[in-house]
Amino acid sequence: MSSTLGVHQMYSVVEIAGHQYRVKAGDLIDVQKLSDEVGTEVTLDKVLFVGGDKTAVGTPVVEGATVKAKIIKTDRARKIIVFKRKPGLYKKKNGHRQHYTSLLITELADGQGNTDKIDSDSTLAKKHLK
């Protein structure tokens, strides 16, 4: 059975701030707000799984595997309206906007010498990696 893409790309499952994300080089993901500044390079070392041609499953993490990402922006999500009411007693309307950080995944390393980097011709690379 062949892959739908025709090429086996390396991907990883990484834990960021208590949440797990499936990432590959060139992905743009939104995570819970990180304390680092916009434009800095972040190395994530809690890699739980590496997939592609050779898979590696961590117990709990894959030794030597890292994911490098660049912080693109920090922002707040769309407003979520929370409405509580008890008939005849009260009505209460609250809103919430979650802070988040956008990360551009630039490089994956599986800990065995194999790496996968973002394609320099991609639009995200041209826009954010100068």
mmCIF file of N, CA and C in Angstrom:
data_model
loop_
_atom_site.group_PDB
_atom_site.id
_atom_site.type_symbol
_atom_site.label_atom_id
_atom_site.label_comp_id
_atom_site.label_asym_id
_atom_site.label_seq_id
_atom_site.Cartn_x
_atom_site.Cartn_y
_atom_site.Cartn_z
ATOM 1 N N MET A 1 0.853 -1.173 0.000
ATOM 2 C CA MET A 1 0.000 0.000 0.000
ATOM 3 C C MET A 1 0.893 1.228 0.000
ATOM 4 N N SER A 2 0.693 2.137 -0.910
ATOM 5 C CA SER A 2 1.557 3.302 -1.017
ATOM 6 C C SER A 2 0.922 4.508 -0.329
ATOM 7 N N SER A 3 1.782 5.443 0.011
ATOM 8 C CA SER A 3 1.328 6.668 0.633
ATOM 9 C C SER A 3 0.601 7.528 -0.389
ATOM 10 N N THR A 4 -0.354 8.328 0.064
ATOM 11 C CA THR A 4 -1.080 9.195 -0.847
ATOM 12 C C THR A 4 -0.197 10.320 -1.360
ATOM 13 N N LEU A 5 0.817 10.700 -0.594
ATOM 14 C CA LEU A 5 1.711 11.757 -1.027
ATOM 15 C C LEU A 5 2.801 11.219 -1.942
ATOM 16 N N GLY A 6 3.101 9.940 -1.872
ATOM 17 C CA GLY A 6 4.159 9.367 -2.671
ATOM 18 C C GLY A 6 5.510 9.462 -1.995
ATOM 19 N N VAL A 7 5.651 10.363 -1.040
ATOM 20 C CA VAL A 7 6.907 10.557 -0.335
ATOM 21 C C VAL A 7 6.619 10.437 1.154
ATOM 22 N N HIS A 8 7.471 9.700 1.853
ATOM 23 C CA HIS A 8 7.314 9.576 3.306
ATOM 24 C C HIS A 8 8.005 10.750 3.968
ATOM 25 N N GLN A 9 7.242 11.705 4.461
ATOM 26 C CA GLN A 9 7.798 12.840 5.161
ATOM 27 C C GLN A 9 7.936 12.502 6.628
ATOM 28 N N MET A 10 8.980 13.053 7.239
ATOM 29 C CA MET A 10 9.165 12.866 8.670
ATOM 30 C C MET A 10 8.183 13.771 9.412
ATOM 31 N N TYR A 11 7.558 13.229 10.436
ATOM 32 C CA TYR A 11 6.687 14.020 11.296
ATOM 33 C C TYR A 11 6.933 13.598 12.731
ATOM 34 N N SER A 12 6.496 14.416 13.658
ATOM 35 C CA SER A 12 6.707 14.146 15.074
ATOM 36 C C SER A 12 5.452 14.488 15.856
ATOM 37 N N VAL A 13 5.321 13.843 16.993
ATOM 38 C CA VAL A 13 4.314 14.221 17.971
ATOM 39 C C VAL A 13 5.088 14.834 19.125
ATOM 40 N N VAL A 14 4.826 16.109 19.390
ATOM 41 C CA VAL A 14 5.583 16.852 20.384
ATOM 42 C C VAL A 14 4.631 17.392 21.445
ATOM 43 N N GLU A 15 5.114 17.443 22.679
ATOM 44 C CA GLU A 15 4.309 17.975 23.780
ATOM 45 C C GLU A 15 4.745 19.407 24.053
ATOM 46 N N ILE A 16 3.775 20.315 23.990
ATOM 47 C CA ILE A 16 4.030 21.729 24.250
ATOM 48 C C ILE A 16 3.005 22.209 25.269
ATOM 49 N N ALA A 17 3.472 22.623 26.425
ATOM 50 C CA ALA A 17 2.607 23.169 27.482
ATOM 51 C C ALA A 17 1.483 22.208 27.850
ATOM 52 N N GLY A 18 1.782 20.918 27.917
ATOM 53 C CA GLY A 18 0.802 19.930 28.332
ATOM 54 C C GLY A 18 -0.107 19.413 27.235
ATOM 55 N N HIS A 19 0.029 19.900 26.008
ATOM 56 C CA HIS A 19 -0.783 19.451 24.883
ATOM 57 C C HIS A 19 0.107 18.776 23.853
ATOM 58 N N GLN A 20 -0.447 17.807 23.132
ATOM 59 C CA GLN A 20 0.308 17.087 22.119
ATOM 60 C C GLN A 20 -0.108 17.555 20.722
ATOM 61 N N TYR A 21 0.907 17.782 19.880
ATOM 62 C CA TYR A 21 0.668 18.249 18.519
ATOM 63 C C TYR A 21 1.436 17.372 17.540
ATOM 64 N N ARG A 22 0.808 17.055 16.405
ATOM 65 C CA ARG A 22 1.479 16.332 15.319
ATOM 66 C C ARG A 22 1.995 17.390 14.359
ATOM 67 N N VAL A 23 3.324 17.447 14.191
ATOM 68 C CA VAL A 23 3.929 18.505 13.391
ATOM 69 C C VAL A 23 4.873 17.921 12.354
ATOM 70 N N LYS A 24 5.065 18.672 11.270
ATOM 71 C CA LYS A 24 6.095 18.370 10.280
ATOM 72 C C LYS A 24 6.726 19.694 9.888
ATOM 73 N N ALA A 25 7.861 19.646 9.231
ATOM 74 C CA ALA A 25 8.565 20.868 8.855
ATOM 75 C C ALA A 25 7.687 21.708 7.940
ATOM 76 N N GLY A 26 7.554 22.980 8.264
ATOM 77 C CA GLY A 26 6.729 23.877 7.473
ATOM 78 C C GLY A 26 5.345 24.112 8.039
ATOM 79 N N ASP A 27 4.976 23.426 9.114
ATOM 80 C CA ASP A 27 3.656 23.624 9.718
ATOM 81 C C ASP A 27 3.620 24.917 10.524
ATOM 82 N N LEU A 28 2.457 25.542 10.567
ATOM 83 C CA LEU A 28 2.204 26.715 11.385
ATOM 84 C C LEU A 28 1.128 26.313 12.382
ATOM 85 N N ILE A 29 1.491 26.267 13.675
ATOM 86 C CA ILE A 29 0.537 25.808 14.687
ATOM 87 C C ILE A 29 0.344 26.888 15.750
ATOM 88 N N ASP A 30 -0.828 26.864 16.380
ATOM 89 C CA ASP A 30 -1.144 27.760 17.484
ATOM 90 C C ASP A 30 -1.138 26.946 18.763
ATOM 91 N N VAL A 31 -0.357 27.396 19.750
ATOM 92 C CA VAL A 31 -0.239 26.706 21.034
ATOM 93 C C VAL A 31 -0.571 27.698 22.142
ATOM 94 N N GLN A 32 -0.669 27.184 23.369
ATOM 95 C CA GLN A 32 -0.885 28.069 24.498
ATOM 96 C C GLN A 32 0.260 29.057 24.592
ATOM 97 N N LYS A 33 -0.009 30.225 25.122
ATOM 98 C CA LYS A 33 0.977 31.305 25.115
ATOM 99 C C LYS A 33 2.277 30.872 25.784
ATOM 100 N N LEU A 34 3.391 31.104 25.056
ATOM 101 C CA LEU A 34 4.725 30.846 25.580
ATOM 102 C C LEU A 34 5.335 32.160 26.039
ATOM 103 N N SER A 35 6.262 32.088 26.991
ATOM 104 C CA SER A 35 6.836 33.296 27.578
ATOM 105 C C SER A 35 7.944 33.907 26.729
ATOM 106 N N ASP A 36 8.409 33.228 25.674
ATOM 107 C CA ASP A 36 9.499 33.735 24.855
ATOM 108 C C ASP A 36 9.026 34.878 23.953
ATOM 109 N N GLU A 37 9.989 35.671 23.473
ATOM 110 C CA GLU A 37 9.702 36.820 22.630
ATOM 111 C C GLU A 37 9.396 36.400 21.187
ATOM 112 N N VAL A 38 8.686 37.252 20.476
ATOM 113 C CA VAL A 38 8.387 37.028 19.059
ATOM 114 C C VAL A 38 9.694 37.110 18.269
ATOM 115 N N GLY A 39 9.892 36.159 17.352
ATOM 116 C CA GLY A 39 11.089 36.137 16.527
ATOM 117 C C GLY A 39 12.184 35.227 17.039
ATOM 118 N N THR A 40 12.043 34.696 18.244
ATOM 119 C CA THR A 40 13.081 33.823 18.788
ATOM 120 C C THR A 40 12.885 32.395 18.311
ATOM 121 N N GLU A 41 13.984 31.658 18.289
ATOM 122 C CA GLU A 41 13.986 30.243 17.906
ATOM 123 C C GLU A 41 13.803 29.413 19.175
ATOM 124 N N VAL A 42 12.878 28.485 19.163
ATOM 125 C CA VAL A 42 12.574 27.640 20.317
ATOM 126 C C VAL A 42 12.914 26.199 19.963
ATOM 127 N N THR A 43 13.594 25.497 20.872
ATOM 128 C CA THR A 43 13.881 24.081 20.677
ATOM 129 C C THR A 43 12.991 23.284 21.620
ATOM 130 N N LEU A 44 12.167 22.417 21.045
ATOM 131 C CA LEU A 44 11.251 21.583 21.824
ATOM 132 C C LEU A 44 11.849 20.186 21.909
ATOM 133 N N ASP A 45 12.098 19.710 23.121
ATOM 134 C CA ASP A 45 12.749 18.410 23.272
ATOM 135 C C ASP A 45 11.841 17.328 23.829
ATOM 136 N N LYS A 46 10.576 17.629 24.092
ATOM 137 C CA LYS A 46 9.628 16.604 24.540
ATOM 138 C C LYS A 46 8.956 15.971 23.320
ATOM 139 N N VAL A 47 9.739 15.222 22.543
ATOM 140 C CA VAL A 47 9.233 14.555 21.345
ATOM 141 C C VAL A 47 8.793 13.152 21.751
ATOM 142 N N LEU A 48 7.512 12.858 21.578
ATOM 143 C CA LEU A 48 6.952 11.585 22.024
ATOM 144 C C LEU A 48 6.997 10.509 20.941
ATOM 145 N N PHE A 49 7.018 10.934 19.665
ATOM 146 C CA PHE A 49 6.964 9.989 18.557
ATOM 147 C C PHE A 49 7.585 10.636 17.336
ATOM 148 N N VAL A 50 8.336 9.855 16.568
ATOM 149 C CA VAL A 50 8.878 10.315 15.297
ATOM 150 C C VAL A 50 8.426 9.320 14.242
ATOM 151 N N GLY A 51 7.771 9.808 13.198
ATOM 152 C CA GLY A 51 7.279 8.947 12.133
ATOM 153 C C GLY A 51 7.882 9.324 10.805
ATOM 154 N N GLY A 52 7.727 8.434 9.849
ATOM 155 C CA GLY A 52 8.275 8.641 8.508
ATOM 156 C C GLY A 52 8.803 7.322 7.999
ATOM 157 N N ASP A 53 10.003 7.327 7.394
ATOM 158 C CA ASP A 53 10.613 6.088 6.924
ATOM 159 C C ASP A 53 10.947 5.163 8.092
ATOM 160 N N LYS A 54 11.522 5.738 9.152
ATOM 161 C CA LYS A 54 11.823 4.979 10.368
ATOM 162 C C LYS A 54 11.047 5.607 11.513
ATOM 163 N N THR A 55 10.301 4.786 12.232
ATOM 164 C CA THR A 55 9.522 5.306 13.348
ATOM 165 C C THR A 55 10.266 5.061 14.646
ATOM 166 N N ALA A 56 10.055 5.962 15.587
ATOM 167 C CA ALA A 56 10.632 5.840 16.920
ATOM 168 C C ALA A 56 9.575 6.258 17.924
ATOM 169 N N VAL A 57 9.319 5.395 18.882
ATOM 170 C CA VAL A 57 8.330 5.672 19.911
ATOM 171 C C VAL A 57 9.077 5.926 21.207
ATOM 172 N N GLY A 58 8.765 7.023 21.865
ATOM 173 C CA GLY A 58 9.445 7.383 23.097
ATOM 174 C C GLY A 58 8.864 6.690 24.305
ATOM 175 N N THR A 59 9.718 6.518 25.304
ATOM 176 C CA THR A 59 9.292 5.919 26.571
ATOM 177 C C THR A 59 9.790 6.783 27.729
ATOM 178 N N PRO A 60 9.304 7.902 28.057
ATOM 179 C CA PRO A 60 8.192 8.642 27.475
ATOM 180 C C PRO A 60 8.591 9.543 26.308
ATOM 181 N N VAL A 61 9.897 9.908 26.185
ATOM 182 C CA VAL A 61 10.315 10.760 25.069
ATOM 183 C C VAL A 61 11.366 10.043 24.243
ATOM 184 N N VAL A 62 11.513 10.441 22.980
ATOM 185 C CA VAL A 62 12.529 9.874 22.100
ATOM 186 C C VAL A 62 13.850 10.559 22.423
ATOM 187 N N GLU A 63 14.882 9.765 22.760
ATOM 188 C CA GLU A 63 16.182 10.310 23.144
ATOM 189 C C GLU A 63 16.828 11.028 21.974
ATOM 190 N N GLY A 64 17.260 12.266 22.192
ATOM 191 C CA GLY A 64 17.976 13.033 21.186
ATOM 192 C C GLY A 64 17.108 13.686 20.133
ATOM 193 N N ALA A 65 15.831 13.399 20.102
ATOM 194 C CA ALA A 65 14.936 13.984 19.100
ATOM 195 C C ALA A 65 14.544 15.394 19.529
ATOM 196 N N THR A 66 14.580 16.315 18.570
ATOM 197 C CA THR A 66 14.206 17.702 18.849
ATOM 198 C C THR A 66 13.363 18.254 17.709
ATOM 199 N N VAL A 67 12.620 19.284 18.035
ATOM 200 C CA VAL A 67 11.847 20.031 17.050
ATOM 201 C C VAL A 67 12.206 21.496 17.259
ATOM 202 N N LYS A 68 12.622 22.162 16.172
ATOM 203 C CA LYS A 68 12.940 23.583 16.251
ATOM 204 C C LYS A 68 11.815 24.372 15.611
ATOM 205 N N ALA A 69 11.441 25.468 16.275
ATOM 206 C CA ALA A 69 10.347 26.304 15.798
ATOM 207 C C ALA A 69 10.699 27.766 16.023
ATOM 208 N N LYS A 70 10.092 28.621 15.215
ATOM 209 C CA LYS A 70 10.269 30.057 15.372
ATOM 210 C C LYS A 70 8.946 30.653 15.805
ATOM 211 N N ILE A 71 8.993 31.544 16.804
ATOM 212 C CA ILE A 71 7.779 32.200 17.287
ATOM 213 C C ILE A 71 7.418 33.308 16.312
ATOM 214 N N ILE A 72 6.245 33.197 15.702
ATOM 215 C CA ILE A 72 5.792 34.145 14.703
ATOM 216 C C ILE A 72 5.025 35.305 15.335
ATOM 217 N N LYS A 73 4.078 34.984 16.218
ATOM 218 C CA LYS A 73 3.300 36.040 16.866
ATOM 219 C C LYS A 73 2.643 35.507 18.125
ATOM 220 N N THR A 74 2.249 36.435 18.990
ATOM 221 C CA THR A 74 1.397 36.122 20.133
ATOM 222 C C THR A 74 0.159 36.981 19.986
ATOM 223 N N ASP A 75 -0.989 36.405 20.287
ATOM 224 C CA ASP A 75 -2.245 37.102 20.062
ATOM 225 C C ASP A 75 -3.304 36.536 20.989
ATOM 226 N N ARG A 76 -4.531 36.984 20.804
ATOM 227 C CA ARG A 76 -5.664 36.458 21.543
ATOM 228 C C ARG A 76 -6.670 35.897 20.546
ATOM 229 N N ALA A 77 -7.291 34.785 20.905
ATOM 230 C CA ALA A 77 -8.248 34.113 20.029
ATOM 231 C C ALA A 77 -9.560 34.892 19.991
ATOM 232 N N ARG A 78 -10.467 34.419 19.128
ATOM 233 C CA ARG A 78 -11.793 35.026 19.043
ATOM 234 C C ARG A 78 -12.508 34.899 20.378
ATOM 235 N N LYS A 79 -13.405 35.813 20.614
ATOM 236 C CA LYS A 79 -14.135 35.829 21.876
ATOM 237 C C LYS A 79 -15.172 34.711 21.924
ATOM 238 N N ILE A 80 -15.184 34.011 23.046
ATOM 239 C CA ILE A 80 -16.181 32.967 23.299
ATOM 240 C C ILE A 80 -17.160 33.523 24.320
ATOM 241 N N ILE A 81 -18.433 33.482 24.000
ATOM 242 C CA ILE A 81 -19.468 33.996 24.891
ATOM 243 C C ILE A 81 -20.016 32.857 25.735
ATOM 244 N N VAL A 82 -20.014 33.057 27.060
ATOM 245 C CA VAL A 82 -20.553 32.085 27.998
ATOM 246 C C VAL A 82 -21.794 32.714 28.624
ATOM 247 N N PHE A 83 -22.931 32.042 28.474
ATOM 248 C CA PHE A 83 -24.192 32.591 28.962
ATOM 249 C C PHE A 83 -24.803 31.609 29.941
ATOM 250 N N LYS A 84 -24.991 32.067 31.176
ATOM 251 C CA LYS A 84 -25.609 31.230 32.210
ATOM 252 C C LYS A 84 -26.942 31.862 32.599
ATOM 253 N N ARG A 85 -27.911 30.994 32.843
ATOM 254 C CA ARG A 85 -29.172 31.533 33.346
ATOM 255 C C ARG A 85 -29.935 30.477 34.124
ATOM 256 N N LYS A 86 -30.657 30.950 35.108
ATOM 257 C CA LYS A 86 -31.603 30.131 35.861
ATOM 258 C C LYS A 86 -32.941 30.854 35.752
ATOM 259 N N PRO A 87 -33.936 30.209 35.225
ATOM 260 C CA PRO A 87 -35.222 30.890 35.012
ATOM 261 C C PRO A 87 -35.762 31.516 36.304
ATOM 262 N N GLY A 88 -36.032 32.807 36.231
ATOM 263 C CA GLY A 88 -36.591 33.515 37.376
ATOM 264 C C GLY A 88 -35.563 33.962 38.381
ATOM 265 N N LEU A 89 -34.321 33.466 38.304
ATOM 266 C CA LEU A 89 -33.326 33.824 39.303
ATOM 267 C C LEU A 89 -32.301 34.823 38.770
ATOM 268 N N TYR A 90 -31.529 34.432 37.758
ATOM 269 C CA TYR A 90 -30.513 35.363 37.252
ATOM 270 C C TYR A 90 -30.102 34.998 35.833
ATOM 271 N N LYS A 91 -29.495 35.982 35.186
ATOM 272 C CA LYS A 91 -28.868 35.795 33.879
ATOM 273 C C LYS A 91 -27.458 36.373 33.990
ATOM 274 N N LYS A 92 -26.503 35.670 33.404
ATOM 275 C CA LYS A 92 -25.128 36.156 33.460
ATOM 276 C C LYS A 92 -24.446 35.876 32.132
ATOM 277 N N LYS A 93 -23.792 36.895 31.583
ATOM 278 C CA LYS A 93 -23.101 36.759 30.311
ATOM 279 C C LYS A 93 -21.623 37.095 30.523
ATOM 280 N N ASN A 94 -20.746 36.163 30.169
ATOM 281 C CA ASN A 94 -19.301 36.354 30.285
ATOM 282 C C ASN A 94 -18.660 36.118 28.938
ATOM 283 N N GLY A 95 -17.490 36.697 28.740
ATOM 284 C CA GLY A 95 -16.711 36.454 27.531
ATOM 285 C C GLY A 95 -15.302 36.026 27.911
ATOM 286 N N HIS A 96 -14.660 35.285 27.014
ATOM 287 C CA HIS A 96 -13.294 34.831 27.267
ATOM 288 C C HIS A 96 -12.505 34.841 25.970
ATOM 289 N N ARG A 97 -11.264 35.340 26.013
ATOM 290 C CA ARG A 97 -10.350 35.314 24.871
ATOM 291 C C ARG A 97 -9.057 34.667 25.342
ATOM 292 N N GLN A 98 -8.724 33.519 24.751
ATOM 293 C CA GLN A 98 -7.532 32.762 25.135
ATOM 294 C C GLN A 98 -6.295 33.333 24.440
ATOM 295 N N HIS A 99 -5.223 33.531 25.201
ATOM 296 C CA HIS A 99 -3.949 33.952 24.624
ATOM 297 C C HIS A 99 -3.286 32.753 23.948
ATOM 298 N N TYR A 100 -2.631 33.000 22.800
ATOM 299 C CA TYR A 100 -1.946 31.919 22.102
ATOM 300 C C TYR A 100 -0.681 32.434 21.430
ATOM 301 N N THR A 101 0.188 31.489 21.061
ATOM 302 C CA THR A 101 1.424 31.775 20.343
ATOM 303 C C THR A 101 1.422 30.969 19.058
ATOM 304 N N SER A 102 1.774 31.603 17.938
ATOM 305 C CA SER A 102 1.886 30.902 16.659
ATOM 306 C C SER A 102 3.337 30.489 16.449
ATOM 307 N N LEU A 103 3.547 29.203 16.159
ATOM 308 C CA LEU A 103 4.881 28.654 15.929
ATOM 309 C C LEU A 103 4.997 28.164 14.495
ATOM 310 N N LEU A 104 6.123 28.465 13.850
ATOM 311 C CA LEU A 104 6.455 27.926 12.545
ATOM 312 C C LEU A 104 7.508 26.847 12.764
ATOM 313 N N ILE A 105 7.180 25.601 12.436
ATOM 314 C CA ILE A 105 8.102 24.484 12.625
ATOM 315 C C ILE A 105 9.162 24.556 11.523
ATOM 316 N N THR A 106 10.429 24.702 11.920
ATOM 317 C CA THR A 106 11.503 24.883 10.941
ATOM 318 C C THR A 106 12.329 23.622 10.730
ATOM 319 N N GLU A 107 12.473 22.777 11.759
ATOM 320 C CA GLU A 107 13.338 21.611 11.615
ATOM 321 C C GLU A 107 12.926 20.501 12.580
ATOM 322 N N LEU A 108 13.003 19.254 12.099
ATOM 323 C CA LEU A 108 12.772 18.074 12.925
ATOM 324 C C LEU A 108 14.049 17.238 12.919
ATOM 325 N N ALA A 109 14.427 16.724 14.072
ATOM 326 C CA ALA A 109 15.564 15.810 14.167
ATOM 327 C C ALA A 109 15.109 14.589 14.950
ATOM 328 N N ASP A 110 15.411 13.386 14.434
ATOM 329 C CA ASP A 110 14.915 12.168 15.074
ATOM 330 C C ASP A 110 15.872 11.570 16.101
ATOM 331 N N GLY A 111 17.023 12.193 16.334
ATOM 332 C CA GLY A 111 17.964 11.687 17.325
ATOM 333 C C GLY A 111 18.907 10.637 16.775
ATOM 334 N N GLN A 112 18.758 10.233 15.521
ATOM 335 C CA GLN A 112 19.629 9.235 14.900
ATOM 336 C C GLN A 112 20.390 9.838 13.728
ATOM 337 N N GLY A 113 20.446 11.156 13.656
ATOM 338 C CA GLY A 113 21.174 11.832 12.597
ATOM 339 C C GLY A 113 20.328 12.273 11.422
ATOM 340 N N ASN A 114 19.067 11.893 11.369
ATOM 341 C CA ASN A 114 18.189 12.297 10.272
ATOM 342 C C ASN A 114 17.474 13.593 10.648
ATOM 343 N N THR A 115 17.441 14.532 9.709
ATOM 344 C CA THR A 115 16.730 15.789 9.935
ATOM 345 C C THR A 115 15.838 16.095 8.750
ATOM 346 N N ASP A 116 14.830 16.884 8.998
ATOM 347 C CA ASP A 116 13.914 17.352 7.957
ATOM 348 C C ASP A 116 13.709 18.836 8.199
ATOM 349 N N LYS A 117 14.069 19.673 7.224
ATOM 350 C CA LYS A 117 13.973 21.121 7.361
ATOM 351 C C LYS A 117 12.865 21.660 6.473
ATOM 352 N N ILE A 118 12.431 22.868 6.807
ATOM 353 C CA ILE A 118 11.405 23.542 6.024
ATOM 354 C C ILE A 118 11.963 23.845 4.631
ATOM 355 N N ASP A 119 11.110 23.718 3.632
ATOM 356 C CA ASP A 119 11.500 24.018 2.261
ATOM 357 C C ASP A 119 11.671 25.528 2.114
ATOM 358 N N SER A 120 12.839 25.974 1.671
ATOM 359 C CA SER A 120 13.117 27.414 1.578
ATOM 360 C C SER A 120 12.278 28.106 0.512
ATOM 361 N N ASP A 121 11.648 27.344 -0.385
ATOM 362 C CA ASP A 121 10.795 27.930 -1.420
ATOM 363 C C ASP A 121 9.353 28.119 -0.973
ATOM 364 N N SER A 122 9.006 27.620 0.205
ATOM 365 C CA SER A 122 7.619 27.735 0.654
ATOM 366 C C SER A 122 7.290 29.187 0.997
ATOM 367 N N THR A 123 6.016 29.544 0.910
ATOM 368 C CA THR A 123 5.605 30.919 1.168
ATOM 369 C C THR A 123 5.814 31.304 2.630
ATOM 370 N N LEU A 124 5.601 30.355 3.564
ATOM 371 C CA LEU A 124 5.815 30.661 4.976
ATOM 372 C C LEU A 124 7.282 30.935 5.260
ATOM 373 N N ALA A 125 8.177 30.165 4.634
ATOM 374 C CA ALA A 125 9.607 30.380 4.836
ATOM 375 C C ALA A 125 10.033 31.732 4.281
ATOM 376 N N LYS A 126 9.530 32.091 3.107
ATOM 377 C CA LYS A 126 9.886 33.376 2.512
ATOM 378 C C LYS A 126 9.357 34.540 3.349
ATOM 379 N N LYS A 127 8.191 34.350 3.959
ATOM 380 C CA LYS A 127 7.572 35.422 4.723
ATOM 381 C C LYS A 127 8.211 35.596 6.104
ATOM 382 N N HIS A 128 8.506 34.478 6.796
ATOM 383 C CA HIS A 128 8.915 34.567 8.200
ATOM 384 C C HIS A 128 10.395 34.286 8.449
ATOM 385 N N LEU A 129 11.086 33.586 7.566
ATOM 386 C CA LEU A 129 12.493 33.265 7.770
ATOM 387 C C LEU A 129 13.345 34.111 6.835
ATOM 388 N N LYS A 130 13.895 35.162 7.355
ATOM 389 C CA LYS A 130 14.686 36.073 6.523
ATOM 390 C C LYS A 130 16.133 36.015 6.906
#
